mmCIF file of N, CA, C and O in Angstrom:
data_model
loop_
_atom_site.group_PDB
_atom_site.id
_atom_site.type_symbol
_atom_site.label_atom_id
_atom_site.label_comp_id
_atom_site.label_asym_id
_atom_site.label_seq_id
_atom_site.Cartn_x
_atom_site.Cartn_y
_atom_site.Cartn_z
ATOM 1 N N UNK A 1 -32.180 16.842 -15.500
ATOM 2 C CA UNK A 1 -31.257 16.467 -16.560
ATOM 3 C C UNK A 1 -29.846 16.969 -16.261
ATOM 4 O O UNK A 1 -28.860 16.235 -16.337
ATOM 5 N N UNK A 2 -29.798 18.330 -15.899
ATOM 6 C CA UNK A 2 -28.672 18.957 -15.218
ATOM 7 C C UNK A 2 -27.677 18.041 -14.303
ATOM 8 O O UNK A 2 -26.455 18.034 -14.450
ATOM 9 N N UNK A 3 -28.105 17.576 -13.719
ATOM 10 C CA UNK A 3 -28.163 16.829 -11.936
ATOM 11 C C UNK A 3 -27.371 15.473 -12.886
ATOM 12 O O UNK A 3 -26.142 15.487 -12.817
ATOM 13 N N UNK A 4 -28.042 14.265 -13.798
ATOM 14 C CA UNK A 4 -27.949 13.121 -13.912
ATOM 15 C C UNK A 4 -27.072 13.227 -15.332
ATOM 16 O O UNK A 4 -26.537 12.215 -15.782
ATOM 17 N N UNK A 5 -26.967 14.442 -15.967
ATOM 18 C CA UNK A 5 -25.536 14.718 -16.845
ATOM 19 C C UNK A 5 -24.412 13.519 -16.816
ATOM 20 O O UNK A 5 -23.907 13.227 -15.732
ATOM 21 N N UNK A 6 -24.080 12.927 -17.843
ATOM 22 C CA UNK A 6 -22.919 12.324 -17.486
ATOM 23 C C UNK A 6 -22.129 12.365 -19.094
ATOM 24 O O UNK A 6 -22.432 11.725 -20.101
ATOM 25 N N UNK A 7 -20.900 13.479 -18.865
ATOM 26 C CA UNK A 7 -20.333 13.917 -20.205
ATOM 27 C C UNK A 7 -18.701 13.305 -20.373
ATOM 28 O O UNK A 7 -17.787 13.098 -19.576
ATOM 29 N N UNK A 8 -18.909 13.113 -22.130
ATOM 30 C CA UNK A 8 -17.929 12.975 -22.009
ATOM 31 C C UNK A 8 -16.738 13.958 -22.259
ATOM 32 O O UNK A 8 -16.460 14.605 -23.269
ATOM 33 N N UNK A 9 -15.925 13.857 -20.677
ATOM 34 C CA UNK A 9 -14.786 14.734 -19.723
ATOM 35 C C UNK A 9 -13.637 14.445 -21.294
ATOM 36 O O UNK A 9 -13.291 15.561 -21.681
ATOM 37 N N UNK A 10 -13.147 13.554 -22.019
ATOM 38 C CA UNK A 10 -12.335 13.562 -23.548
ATOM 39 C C UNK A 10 -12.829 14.170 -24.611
ATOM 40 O O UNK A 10 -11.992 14.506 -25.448
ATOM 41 N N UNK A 11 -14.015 14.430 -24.847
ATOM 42 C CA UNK A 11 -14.590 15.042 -25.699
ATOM 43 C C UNK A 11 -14.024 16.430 -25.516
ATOM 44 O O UNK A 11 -13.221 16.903 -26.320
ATOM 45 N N UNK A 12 -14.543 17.213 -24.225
ATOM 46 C CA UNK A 12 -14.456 18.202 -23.754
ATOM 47 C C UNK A 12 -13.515 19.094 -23.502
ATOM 48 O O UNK A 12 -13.620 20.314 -23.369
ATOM 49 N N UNK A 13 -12.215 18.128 -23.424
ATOM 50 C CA UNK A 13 -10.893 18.394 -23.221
ATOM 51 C C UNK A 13 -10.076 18.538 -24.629
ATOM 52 O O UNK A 13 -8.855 18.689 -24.597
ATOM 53 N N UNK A 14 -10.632 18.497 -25.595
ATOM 54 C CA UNK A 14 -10.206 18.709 -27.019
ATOM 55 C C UNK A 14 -11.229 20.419 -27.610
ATOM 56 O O UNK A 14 -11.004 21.187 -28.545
ATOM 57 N N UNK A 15 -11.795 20.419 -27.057
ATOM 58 C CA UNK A 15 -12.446 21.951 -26.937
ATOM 59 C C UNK A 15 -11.333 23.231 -26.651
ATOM 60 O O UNK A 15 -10.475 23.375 -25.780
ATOM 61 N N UNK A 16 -11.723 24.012 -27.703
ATOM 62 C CA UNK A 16 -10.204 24.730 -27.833
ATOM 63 C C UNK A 16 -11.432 26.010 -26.749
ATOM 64 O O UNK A 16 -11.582 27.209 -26.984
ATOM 65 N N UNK A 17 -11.975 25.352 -25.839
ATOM 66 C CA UNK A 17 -12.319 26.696 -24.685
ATOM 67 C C UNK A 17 -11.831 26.212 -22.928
ATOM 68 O O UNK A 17 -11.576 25.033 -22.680
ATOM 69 N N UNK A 18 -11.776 27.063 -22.074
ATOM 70 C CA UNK A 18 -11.598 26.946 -20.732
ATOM 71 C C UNK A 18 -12.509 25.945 -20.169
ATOM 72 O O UNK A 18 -11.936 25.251 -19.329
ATOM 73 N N UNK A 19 -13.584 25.681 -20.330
ATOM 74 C CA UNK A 19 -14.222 25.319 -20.025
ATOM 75 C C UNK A 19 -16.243 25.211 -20.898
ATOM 76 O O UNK A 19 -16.774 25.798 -21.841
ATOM 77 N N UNK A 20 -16.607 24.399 -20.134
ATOM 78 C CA UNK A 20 -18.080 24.112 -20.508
ATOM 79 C C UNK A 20 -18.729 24.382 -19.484
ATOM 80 O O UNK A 20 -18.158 24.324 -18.395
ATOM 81 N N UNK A 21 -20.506 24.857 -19.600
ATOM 82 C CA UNK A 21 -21.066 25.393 -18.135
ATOM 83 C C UNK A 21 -22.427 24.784 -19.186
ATOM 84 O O UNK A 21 -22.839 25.261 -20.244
ATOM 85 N N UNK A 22 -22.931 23.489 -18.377
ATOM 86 C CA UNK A 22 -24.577 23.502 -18.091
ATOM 87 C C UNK A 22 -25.404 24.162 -17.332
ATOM 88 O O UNK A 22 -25.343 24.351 -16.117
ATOM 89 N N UNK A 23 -26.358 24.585 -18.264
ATOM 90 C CA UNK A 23 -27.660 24.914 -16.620
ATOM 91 C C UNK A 23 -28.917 24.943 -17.366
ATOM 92 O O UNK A 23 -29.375 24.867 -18.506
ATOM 93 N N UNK A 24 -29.268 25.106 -16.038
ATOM 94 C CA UNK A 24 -31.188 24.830 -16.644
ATOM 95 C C UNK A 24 -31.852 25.752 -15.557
ATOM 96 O O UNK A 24 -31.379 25.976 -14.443
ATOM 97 N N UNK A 25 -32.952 26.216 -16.036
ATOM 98 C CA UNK A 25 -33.747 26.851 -14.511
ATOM 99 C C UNK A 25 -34.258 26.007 -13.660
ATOM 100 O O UNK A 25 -34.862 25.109 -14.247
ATOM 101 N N UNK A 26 -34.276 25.886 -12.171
ATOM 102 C CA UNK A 26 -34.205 25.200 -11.268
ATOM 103 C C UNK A 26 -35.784 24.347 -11.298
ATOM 104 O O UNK A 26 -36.633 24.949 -11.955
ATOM 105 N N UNK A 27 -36.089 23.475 -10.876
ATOM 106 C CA UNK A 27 -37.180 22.545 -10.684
ATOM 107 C C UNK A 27 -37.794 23.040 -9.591
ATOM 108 O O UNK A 27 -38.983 23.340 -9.689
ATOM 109 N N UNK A 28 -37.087 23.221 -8.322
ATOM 110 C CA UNK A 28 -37.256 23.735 -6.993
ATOM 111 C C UNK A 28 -37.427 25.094 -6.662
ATOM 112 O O UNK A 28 -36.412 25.725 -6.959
ATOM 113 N N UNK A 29 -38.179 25.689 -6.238
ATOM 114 C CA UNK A 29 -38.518 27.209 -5.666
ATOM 115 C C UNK A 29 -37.047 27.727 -4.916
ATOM 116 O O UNK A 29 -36.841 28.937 -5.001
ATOM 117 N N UNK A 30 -36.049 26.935 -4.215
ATOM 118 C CA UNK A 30 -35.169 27.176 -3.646
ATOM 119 C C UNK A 30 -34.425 27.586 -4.451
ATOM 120 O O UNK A 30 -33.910 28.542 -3.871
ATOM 121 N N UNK A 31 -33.972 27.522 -5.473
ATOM 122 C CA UNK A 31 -32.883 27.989 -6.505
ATOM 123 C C UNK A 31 -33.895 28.416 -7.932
ATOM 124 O O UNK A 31 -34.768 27.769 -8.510
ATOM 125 N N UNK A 32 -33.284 29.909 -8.196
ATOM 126 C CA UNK A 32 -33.770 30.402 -9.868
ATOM 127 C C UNK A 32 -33.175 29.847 -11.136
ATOM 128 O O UNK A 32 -33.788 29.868 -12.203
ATOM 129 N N UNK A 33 -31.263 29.062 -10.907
ATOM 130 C CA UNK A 33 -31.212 28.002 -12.146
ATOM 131 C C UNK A 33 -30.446 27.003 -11.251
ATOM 132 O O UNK A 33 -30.383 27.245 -10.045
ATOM 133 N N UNK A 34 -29.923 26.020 -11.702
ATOM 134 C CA UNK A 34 -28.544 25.188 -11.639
ATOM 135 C C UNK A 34 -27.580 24.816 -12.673
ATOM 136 O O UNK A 34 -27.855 24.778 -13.872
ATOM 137 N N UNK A 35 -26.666 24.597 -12.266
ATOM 138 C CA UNK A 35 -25.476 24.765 -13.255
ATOM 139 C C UNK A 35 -24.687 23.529 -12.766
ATOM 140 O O UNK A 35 -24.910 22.902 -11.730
ATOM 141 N N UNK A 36 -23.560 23.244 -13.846
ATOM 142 C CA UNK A 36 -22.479 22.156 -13.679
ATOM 143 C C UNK A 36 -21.545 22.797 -14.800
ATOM 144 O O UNK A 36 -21.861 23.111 -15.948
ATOM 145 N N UNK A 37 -19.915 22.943 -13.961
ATOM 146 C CA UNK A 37 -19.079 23.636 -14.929
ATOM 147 C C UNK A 37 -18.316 22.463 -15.240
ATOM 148 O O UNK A 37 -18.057 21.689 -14.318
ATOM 149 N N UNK A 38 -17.892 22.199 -16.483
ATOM 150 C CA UNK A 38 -16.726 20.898 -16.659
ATOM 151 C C UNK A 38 -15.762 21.511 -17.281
ATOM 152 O O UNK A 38 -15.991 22.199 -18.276
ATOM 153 N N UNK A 39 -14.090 21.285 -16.594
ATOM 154 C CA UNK A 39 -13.173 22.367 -17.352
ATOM 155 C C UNK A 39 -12.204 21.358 -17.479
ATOM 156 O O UNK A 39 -11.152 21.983 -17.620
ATOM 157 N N UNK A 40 -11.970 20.236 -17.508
ATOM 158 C CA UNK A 40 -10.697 19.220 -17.753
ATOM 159 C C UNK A 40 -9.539 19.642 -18.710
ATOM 160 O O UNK A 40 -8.540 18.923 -18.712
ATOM 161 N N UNK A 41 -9.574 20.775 -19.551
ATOM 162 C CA UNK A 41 -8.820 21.196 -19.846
ATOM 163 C C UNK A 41 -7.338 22.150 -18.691
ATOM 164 O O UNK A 41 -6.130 22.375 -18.775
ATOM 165 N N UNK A 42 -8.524 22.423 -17.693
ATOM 166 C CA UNK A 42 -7.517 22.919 -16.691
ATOM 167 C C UNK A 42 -7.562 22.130 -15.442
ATOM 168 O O UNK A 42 -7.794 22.627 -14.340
ATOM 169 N N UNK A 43 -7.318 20.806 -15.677
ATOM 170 C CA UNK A 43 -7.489 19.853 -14.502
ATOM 171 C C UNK A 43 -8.241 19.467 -13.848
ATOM 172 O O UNK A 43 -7.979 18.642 -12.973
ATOM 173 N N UNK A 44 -9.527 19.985 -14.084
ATOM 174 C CA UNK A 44 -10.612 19.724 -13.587
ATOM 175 C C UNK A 44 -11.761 18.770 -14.104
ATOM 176 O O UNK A 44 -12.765 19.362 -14.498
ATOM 177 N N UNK A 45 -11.776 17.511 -14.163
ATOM 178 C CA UNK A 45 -12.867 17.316 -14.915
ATOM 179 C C UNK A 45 -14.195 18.089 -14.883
ATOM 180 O O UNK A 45 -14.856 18.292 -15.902
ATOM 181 N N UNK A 46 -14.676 18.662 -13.209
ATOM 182 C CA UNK A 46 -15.773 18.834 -13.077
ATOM 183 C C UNK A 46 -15.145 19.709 -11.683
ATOM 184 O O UNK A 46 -14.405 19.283 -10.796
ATOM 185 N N UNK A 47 -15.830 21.298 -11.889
ATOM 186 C CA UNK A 47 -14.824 22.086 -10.989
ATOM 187 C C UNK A 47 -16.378 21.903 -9.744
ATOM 188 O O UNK A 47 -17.521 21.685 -10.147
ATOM 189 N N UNK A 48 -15.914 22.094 -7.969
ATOM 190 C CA UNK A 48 -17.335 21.593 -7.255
ATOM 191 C C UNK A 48 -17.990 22.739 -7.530
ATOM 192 O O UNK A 48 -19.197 22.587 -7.724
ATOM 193 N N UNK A 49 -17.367 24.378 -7.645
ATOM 194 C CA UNK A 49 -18.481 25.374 -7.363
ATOM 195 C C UNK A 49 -17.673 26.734 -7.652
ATOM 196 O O UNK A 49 -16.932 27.262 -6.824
ATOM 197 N N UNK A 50 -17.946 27.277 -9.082
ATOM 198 C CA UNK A 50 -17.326 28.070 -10.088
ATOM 199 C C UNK A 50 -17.952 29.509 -9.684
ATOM 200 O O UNK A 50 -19.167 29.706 -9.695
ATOM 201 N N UNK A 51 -17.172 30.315 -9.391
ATOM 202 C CA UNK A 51 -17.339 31.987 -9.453
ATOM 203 C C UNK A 51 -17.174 32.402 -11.030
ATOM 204 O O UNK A 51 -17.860 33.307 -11.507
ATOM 205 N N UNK A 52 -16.345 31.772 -11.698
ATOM 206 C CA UNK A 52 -16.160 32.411 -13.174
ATOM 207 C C UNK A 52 -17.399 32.276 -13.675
ATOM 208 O O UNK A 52 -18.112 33.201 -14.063
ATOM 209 N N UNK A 53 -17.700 30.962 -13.667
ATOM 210 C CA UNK A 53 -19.262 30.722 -14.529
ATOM 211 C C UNK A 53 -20.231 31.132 -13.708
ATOM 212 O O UNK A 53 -21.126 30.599 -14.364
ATOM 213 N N UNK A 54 -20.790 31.619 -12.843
ATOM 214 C CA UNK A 54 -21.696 32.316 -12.548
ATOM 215 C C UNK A 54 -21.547 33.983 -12.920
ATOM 216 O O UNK A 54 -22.391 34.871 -13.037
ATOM 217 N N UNK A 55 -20.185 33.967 -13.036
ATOM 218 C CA UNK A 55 -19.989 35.582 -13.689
ATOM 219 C C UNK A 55 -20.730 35.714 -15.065
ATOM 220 O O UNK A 55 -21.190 36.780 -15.474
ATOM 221 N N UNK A 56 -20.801 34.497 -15.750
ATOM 222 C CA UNK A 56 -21.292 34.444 -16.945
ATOM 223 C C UNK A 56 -22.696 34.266 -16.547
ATOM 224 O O UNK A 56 -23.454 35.228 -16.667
ATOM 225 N N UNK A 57 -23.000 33.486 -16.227
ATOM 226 C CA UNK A 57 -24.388 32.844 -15.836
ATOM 227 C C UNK A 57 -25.655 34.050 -15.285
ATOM 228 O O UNK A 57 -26.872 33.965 -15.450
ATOM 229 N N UNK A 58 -24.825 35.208 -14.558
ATOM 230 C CA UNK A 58 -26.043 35.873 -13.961
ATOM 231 C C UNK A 58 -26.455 36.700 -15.146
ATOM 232 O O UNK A 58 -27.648 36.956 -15.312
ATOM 233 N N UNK A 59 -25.539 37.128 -15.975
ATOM 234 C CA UNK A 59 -25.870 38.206 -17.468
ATOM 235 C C UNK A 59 -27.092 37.001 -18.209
ATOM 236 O O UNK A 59 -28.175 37.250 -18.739
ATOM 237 N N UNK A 60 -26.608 36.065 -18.052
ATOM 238 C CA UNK A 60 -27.607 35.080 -19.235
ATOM 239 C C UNK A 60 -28.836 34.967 -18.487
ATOM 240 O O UNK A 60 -29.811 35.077 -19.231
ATOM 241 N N UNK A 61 -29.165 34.764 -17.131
ATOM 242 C CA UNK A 61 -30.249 34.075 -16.648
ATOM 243 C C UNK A 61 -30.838 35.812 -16.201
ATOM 244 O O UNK A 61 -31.949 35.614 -15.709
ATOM 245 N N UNK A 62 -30.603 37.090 -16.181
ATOM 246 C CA UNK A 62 -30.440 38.374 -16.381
ATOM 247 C C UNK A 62 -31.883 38.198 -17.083
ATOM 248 O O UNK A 62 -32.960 38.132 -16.490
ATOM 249 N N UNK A 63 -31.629 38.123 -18.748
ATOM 250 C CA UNK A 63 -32.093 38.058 -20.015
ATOM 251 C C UNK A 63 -32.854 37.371 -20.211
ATOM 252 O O UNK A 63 -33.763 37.665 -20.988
ATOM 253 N N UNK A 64 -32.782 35.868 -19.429
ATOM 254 C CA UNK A 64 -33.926 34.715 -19.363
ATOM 255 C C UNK A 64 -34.998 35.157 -18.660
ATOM 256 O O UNK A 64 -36.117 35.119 -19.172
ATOM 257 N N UNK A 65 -34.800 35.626 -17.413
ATOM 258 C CA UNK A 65 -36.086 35.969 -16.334
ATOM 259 C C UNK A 65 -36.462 36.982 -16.334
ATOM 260 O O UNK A 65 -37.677 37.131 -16.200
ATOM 261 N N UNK A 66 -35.506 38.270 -16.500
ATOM 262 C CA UNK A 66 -35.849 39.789 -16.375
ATOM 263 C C UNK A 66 -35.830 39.776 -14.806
ATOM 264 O O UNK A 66 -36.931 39.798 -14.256
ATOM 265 N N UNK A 67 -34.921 39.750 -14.174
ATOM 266 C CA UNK A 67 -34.667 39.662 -12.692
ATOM 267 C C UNK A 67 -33.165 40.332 -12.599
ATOM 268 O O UNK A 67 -32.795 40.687 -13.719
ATOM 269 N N UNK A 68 -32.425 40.538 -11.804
ATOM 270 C CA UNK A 68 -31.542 40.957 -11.441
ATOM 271 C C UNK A 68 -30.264 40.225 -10.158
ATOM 272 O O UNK A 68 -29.036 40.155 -10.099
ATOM 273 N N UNK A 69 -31.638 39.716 -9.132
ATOM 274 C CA UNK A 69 -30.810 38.846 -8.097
ATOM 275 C C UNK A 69 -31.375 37.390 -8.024
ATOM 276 O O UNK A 69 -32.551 37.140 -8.288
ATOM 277 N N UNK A 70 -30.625 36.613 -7.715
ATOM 278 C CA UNK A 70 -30.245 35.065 -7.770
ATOM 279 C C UNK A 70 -29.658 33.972 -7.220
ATOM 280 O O UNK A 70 -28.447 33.895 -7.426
ATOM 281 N N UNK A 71 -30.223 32.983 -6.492
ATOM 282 C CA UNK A 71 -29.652 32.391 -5.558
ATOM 283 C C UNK A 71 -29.468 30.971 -6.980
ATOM 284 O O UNK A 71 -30.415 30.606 -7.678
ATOM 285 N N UNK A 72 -28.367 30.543 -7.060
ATOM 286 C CA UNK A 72 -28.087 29.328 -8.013
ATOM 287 C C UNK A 72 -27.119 28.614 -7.518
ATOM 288 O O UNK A 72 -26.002 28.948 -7.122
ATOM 289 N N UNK A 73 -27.949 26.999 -7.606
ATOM 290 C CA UNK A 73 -26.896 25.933 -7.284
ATOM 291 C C UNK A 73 -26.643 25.222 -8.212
ATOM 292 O O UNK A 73 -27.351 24.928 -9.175
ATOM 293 N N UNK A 74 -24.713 24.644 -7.733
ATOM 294 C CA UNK A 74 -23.651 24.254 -8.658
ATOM 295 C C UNK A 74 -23.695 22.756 -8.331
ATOM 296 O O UNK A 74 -23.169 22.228 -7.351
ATOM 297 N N UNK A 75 -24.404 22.149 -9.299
ATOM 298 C CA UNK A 75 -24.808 20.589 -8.999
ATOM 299 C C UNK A 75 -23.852 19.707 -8.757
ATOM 300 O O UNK A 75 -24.201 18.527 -8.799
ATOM 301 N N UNK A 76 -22.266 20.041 -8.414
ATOM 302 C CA UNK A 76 -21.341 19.191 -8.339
ATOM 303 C C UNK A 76 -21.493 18.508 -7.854
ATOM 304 O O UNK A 76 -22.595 18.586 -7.311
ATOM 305 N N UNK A 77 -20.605 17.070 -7.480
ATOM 306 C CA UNK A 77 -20.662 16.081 -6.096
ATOM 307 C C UNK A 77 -20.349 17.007 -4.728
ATOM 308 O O UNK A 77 -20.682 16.513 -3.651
ATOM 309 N N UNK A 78 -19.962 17.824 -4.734
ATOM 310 C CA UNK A 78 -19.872 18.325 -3.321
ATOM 311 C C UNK A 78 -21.073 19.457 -3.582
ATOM 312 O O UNK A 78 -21.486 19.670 -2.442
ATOM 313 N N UNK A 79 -21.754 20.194 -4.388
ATOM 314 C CA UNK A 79 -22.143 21.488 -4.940
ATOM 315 C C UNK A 79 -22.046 22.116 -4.060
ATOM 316 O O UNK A 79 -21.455 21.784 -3.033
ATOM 317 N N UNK A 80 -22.920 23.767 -4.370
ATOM 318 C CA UNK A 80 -23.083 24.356 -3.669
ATOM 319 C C UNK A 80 -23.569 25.751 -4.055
ATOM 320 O O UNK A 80 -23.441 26.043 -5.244
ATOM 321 N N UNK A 81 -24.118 26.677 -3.222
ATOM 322 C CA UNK A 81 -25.134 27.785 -3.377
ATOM 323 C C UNK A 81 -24.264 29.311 -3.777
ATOM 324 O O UNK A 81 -23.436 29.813 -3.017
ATOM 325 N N UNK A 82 -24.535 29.713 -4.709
ATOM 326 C CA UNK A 82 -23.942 30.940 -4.531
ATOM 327 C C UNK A 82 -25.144 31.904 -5.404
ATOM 328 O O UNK A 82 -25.480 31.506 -6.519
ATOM 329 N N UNK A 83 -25.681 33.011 -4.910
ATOM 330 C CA UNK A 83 -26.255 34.488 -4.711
ATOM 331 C C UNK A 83 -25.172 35.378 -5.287
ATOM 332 O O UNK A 83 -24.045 35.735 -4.946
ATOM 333 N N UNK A 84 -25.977 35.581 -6.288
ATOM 334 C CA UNK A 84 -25.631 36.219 -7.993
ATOM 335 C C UNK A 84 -26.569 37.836 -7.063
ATOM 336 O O UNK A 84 -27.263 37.910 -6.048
ATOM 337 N N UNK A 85 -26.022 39.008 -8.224
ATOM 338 C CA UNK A 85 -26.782 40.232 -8.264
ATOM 339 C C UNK A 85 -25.802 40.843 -9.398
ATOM 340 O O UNK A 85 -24.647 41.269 -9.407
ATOM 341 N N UNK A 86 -27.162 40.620 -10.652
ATOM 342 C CA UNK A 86 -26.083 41.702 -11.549
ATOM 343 C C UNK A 86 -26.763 43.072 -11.769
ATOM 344 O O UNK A 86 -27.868 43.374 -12.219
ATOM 345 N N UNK A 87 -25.692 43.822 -11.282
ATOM 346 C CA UNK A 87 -26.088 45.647 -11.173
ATOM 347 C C UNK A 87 -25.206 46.163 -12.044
ATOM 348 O O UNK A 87 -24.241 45.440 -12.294
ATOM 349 N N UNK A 88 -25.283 47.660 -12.807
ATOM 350 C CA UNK A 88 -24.476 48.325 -14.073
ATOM 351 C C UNK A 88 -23.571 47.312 -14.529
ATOM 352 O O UNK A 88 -22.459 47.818 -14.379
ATOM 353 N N UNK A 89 -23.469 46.462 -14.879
ATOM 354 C CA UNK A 89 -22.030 46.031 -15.677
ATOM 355 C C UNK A 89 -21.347 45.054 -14.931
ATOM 356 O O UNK A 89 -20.397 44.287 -15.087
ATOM 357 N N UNK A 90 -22.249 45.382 -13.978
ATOM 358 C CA UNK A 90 -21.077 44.152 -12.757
ATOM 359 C C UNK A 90 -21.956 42.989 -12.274
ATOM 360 O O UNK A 90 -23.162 43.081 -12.045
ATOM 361 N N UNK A 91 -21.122 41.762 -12.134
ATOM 362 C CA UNK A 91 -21.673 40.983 -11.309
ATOM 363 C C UNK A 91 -21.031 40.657 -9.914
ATOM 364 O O UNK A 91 -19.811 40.556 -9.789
ATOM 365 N N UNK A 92 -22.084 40.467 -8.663
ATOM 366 C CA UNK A 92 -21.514 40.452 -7.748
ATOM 367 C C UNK A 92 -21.831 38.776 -6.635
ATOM 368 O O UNK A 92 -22.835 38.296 -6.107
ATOM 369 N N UNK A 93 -20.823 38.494 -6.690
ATOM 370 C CA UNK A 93 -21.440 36.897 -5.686
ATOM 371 C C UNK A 93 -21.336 36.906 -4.407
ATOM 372 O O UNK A 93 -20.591 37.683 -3.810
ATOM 373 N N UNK A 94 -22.017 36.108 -3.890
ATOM 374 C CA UNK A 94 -21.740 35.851 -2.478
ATOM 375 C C UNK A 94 -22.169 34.289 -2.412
ATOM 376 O O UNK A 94 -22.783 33.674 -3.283
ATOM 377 N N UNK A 95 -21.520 33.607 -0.702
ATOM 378 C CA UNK A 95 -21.395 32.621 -0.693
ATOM 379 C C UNK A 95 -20.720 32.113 0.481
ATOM 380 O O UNK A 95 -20.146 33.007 1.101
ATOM 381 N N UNK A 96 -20.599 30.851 1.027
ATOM 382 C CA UNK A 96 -19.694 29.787 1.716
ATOM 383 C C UNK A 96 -18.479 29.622 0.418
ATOM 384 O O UNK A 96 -18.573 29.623 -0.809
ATOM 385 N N UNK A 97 -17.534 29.510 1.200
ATOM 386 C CA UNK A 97 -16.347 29.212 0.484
ATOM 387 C C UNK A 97 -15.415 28.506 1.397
ATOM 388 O O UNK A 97 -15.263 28.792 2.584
ATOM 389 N N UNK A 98 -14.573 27.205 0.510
ATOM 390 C CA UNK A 98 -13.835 26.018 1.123
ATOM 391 C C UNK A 98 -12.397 26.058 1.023
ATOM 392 O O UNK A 98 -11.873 25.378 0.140
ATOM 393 N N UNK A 99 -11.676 26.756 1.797
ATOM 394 C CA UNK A 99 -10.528 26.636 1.868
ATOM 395 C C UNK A 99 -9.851 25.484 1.317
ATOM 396 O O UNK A 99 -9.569 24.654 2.182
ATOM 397 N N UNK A 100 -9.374 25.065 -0.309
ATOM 398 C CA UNK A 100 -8.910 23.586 -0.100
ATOM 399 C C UNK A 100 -7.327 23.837 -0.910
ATOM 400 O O UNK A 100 -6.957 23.104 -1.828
ATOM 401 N N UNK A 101 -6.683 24.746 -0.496
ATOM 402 C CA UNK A 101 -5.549 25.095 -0.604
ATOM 403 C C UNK A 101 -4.790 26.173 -0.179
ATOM 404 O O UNK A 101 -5.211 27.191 -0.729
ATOM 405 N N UNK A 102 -3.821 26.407 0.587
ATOM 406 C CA UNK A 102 -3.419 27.213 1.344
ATOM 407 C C UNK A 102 -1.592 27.200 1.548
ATOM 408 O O UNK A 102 -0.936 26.298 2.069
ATOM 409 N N UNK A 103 -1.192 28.199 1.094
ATOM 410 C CA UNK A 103 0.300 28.530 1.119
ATOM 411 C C UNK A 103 0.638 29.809 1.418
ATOM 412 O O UNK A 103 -0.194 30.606 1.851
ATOM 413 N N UNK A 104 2.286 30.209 1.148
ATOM 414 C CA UNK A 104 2.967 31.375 1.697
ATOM 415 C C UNK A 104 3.817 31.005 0.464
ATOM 416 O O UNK A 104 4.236 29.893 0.142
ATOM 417 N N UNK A 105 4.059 32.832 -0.479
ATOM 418 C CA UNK A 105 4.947 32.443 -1.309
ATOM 419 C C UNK A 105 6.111 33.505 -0.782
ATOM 420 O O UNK A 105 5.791 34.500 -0.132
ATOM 421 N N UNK A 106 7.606 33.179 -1.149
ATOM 422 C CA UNK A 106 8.943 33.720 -0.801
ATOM 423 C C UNK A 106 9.510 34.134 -1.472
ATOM 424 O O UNK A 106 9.617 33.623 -2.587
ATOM 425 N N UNK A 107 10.240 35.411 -1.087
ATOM 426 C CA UNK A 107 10.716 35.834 -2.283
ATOM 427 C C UNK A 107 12.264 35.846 -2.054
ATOM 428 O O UNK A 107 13.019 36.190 -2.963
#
């Protein structure tokens, strides 16, 4: 259901929040949930693969499973895998990450 989501991105964008985050626990042994973040409020209709919302996501799915570490994929059109571990207070990710912007600022 996660995966075949199709929201409406105007609805969403009148939401006085940053963003929206689906997920569900995974179907597949390969991943413990999946997720889809939609933030069109900040230009994004549909961001490919969110560190913020998994910051949220590992405290919640924490509480769901009684687990601690977590491999979860971000069902975007491009998605992608990122390995959650939430320890004291913190959450920590890891991951592939896509360079898709790159500058030098001047002062």
């Amino acid at each position: 259901m996660v995966r075949k989501l199709t929201p409406d991105i105007g609805l969403i964008e009148k939401l006085p929040v940053r963003g929206v985050i689906v997920t569900s626990r995974s179907q597949t042994r390969d991943f413990d949930f999946i997720s889809r973040f939609f933030s069109p409020a900040q230009g994004l209709a549909e961001d490919y693969v969110t560190g913020s919302a998994h910051c949220s996501l590992g405290p919640y799915w924490k509480n769901k499973l009684h687990q601690t570490d977590f491999i979860a994929y971000q069902a975007s059109e491009r998605g992608g895998i990122v390995k959650i571990k939430v320890l004291d207070g913190k959450v920590l990710l890891s991951g592939k990450a896509v360079t898709i912007l790159k500058g030098n600022l001047s002062v």
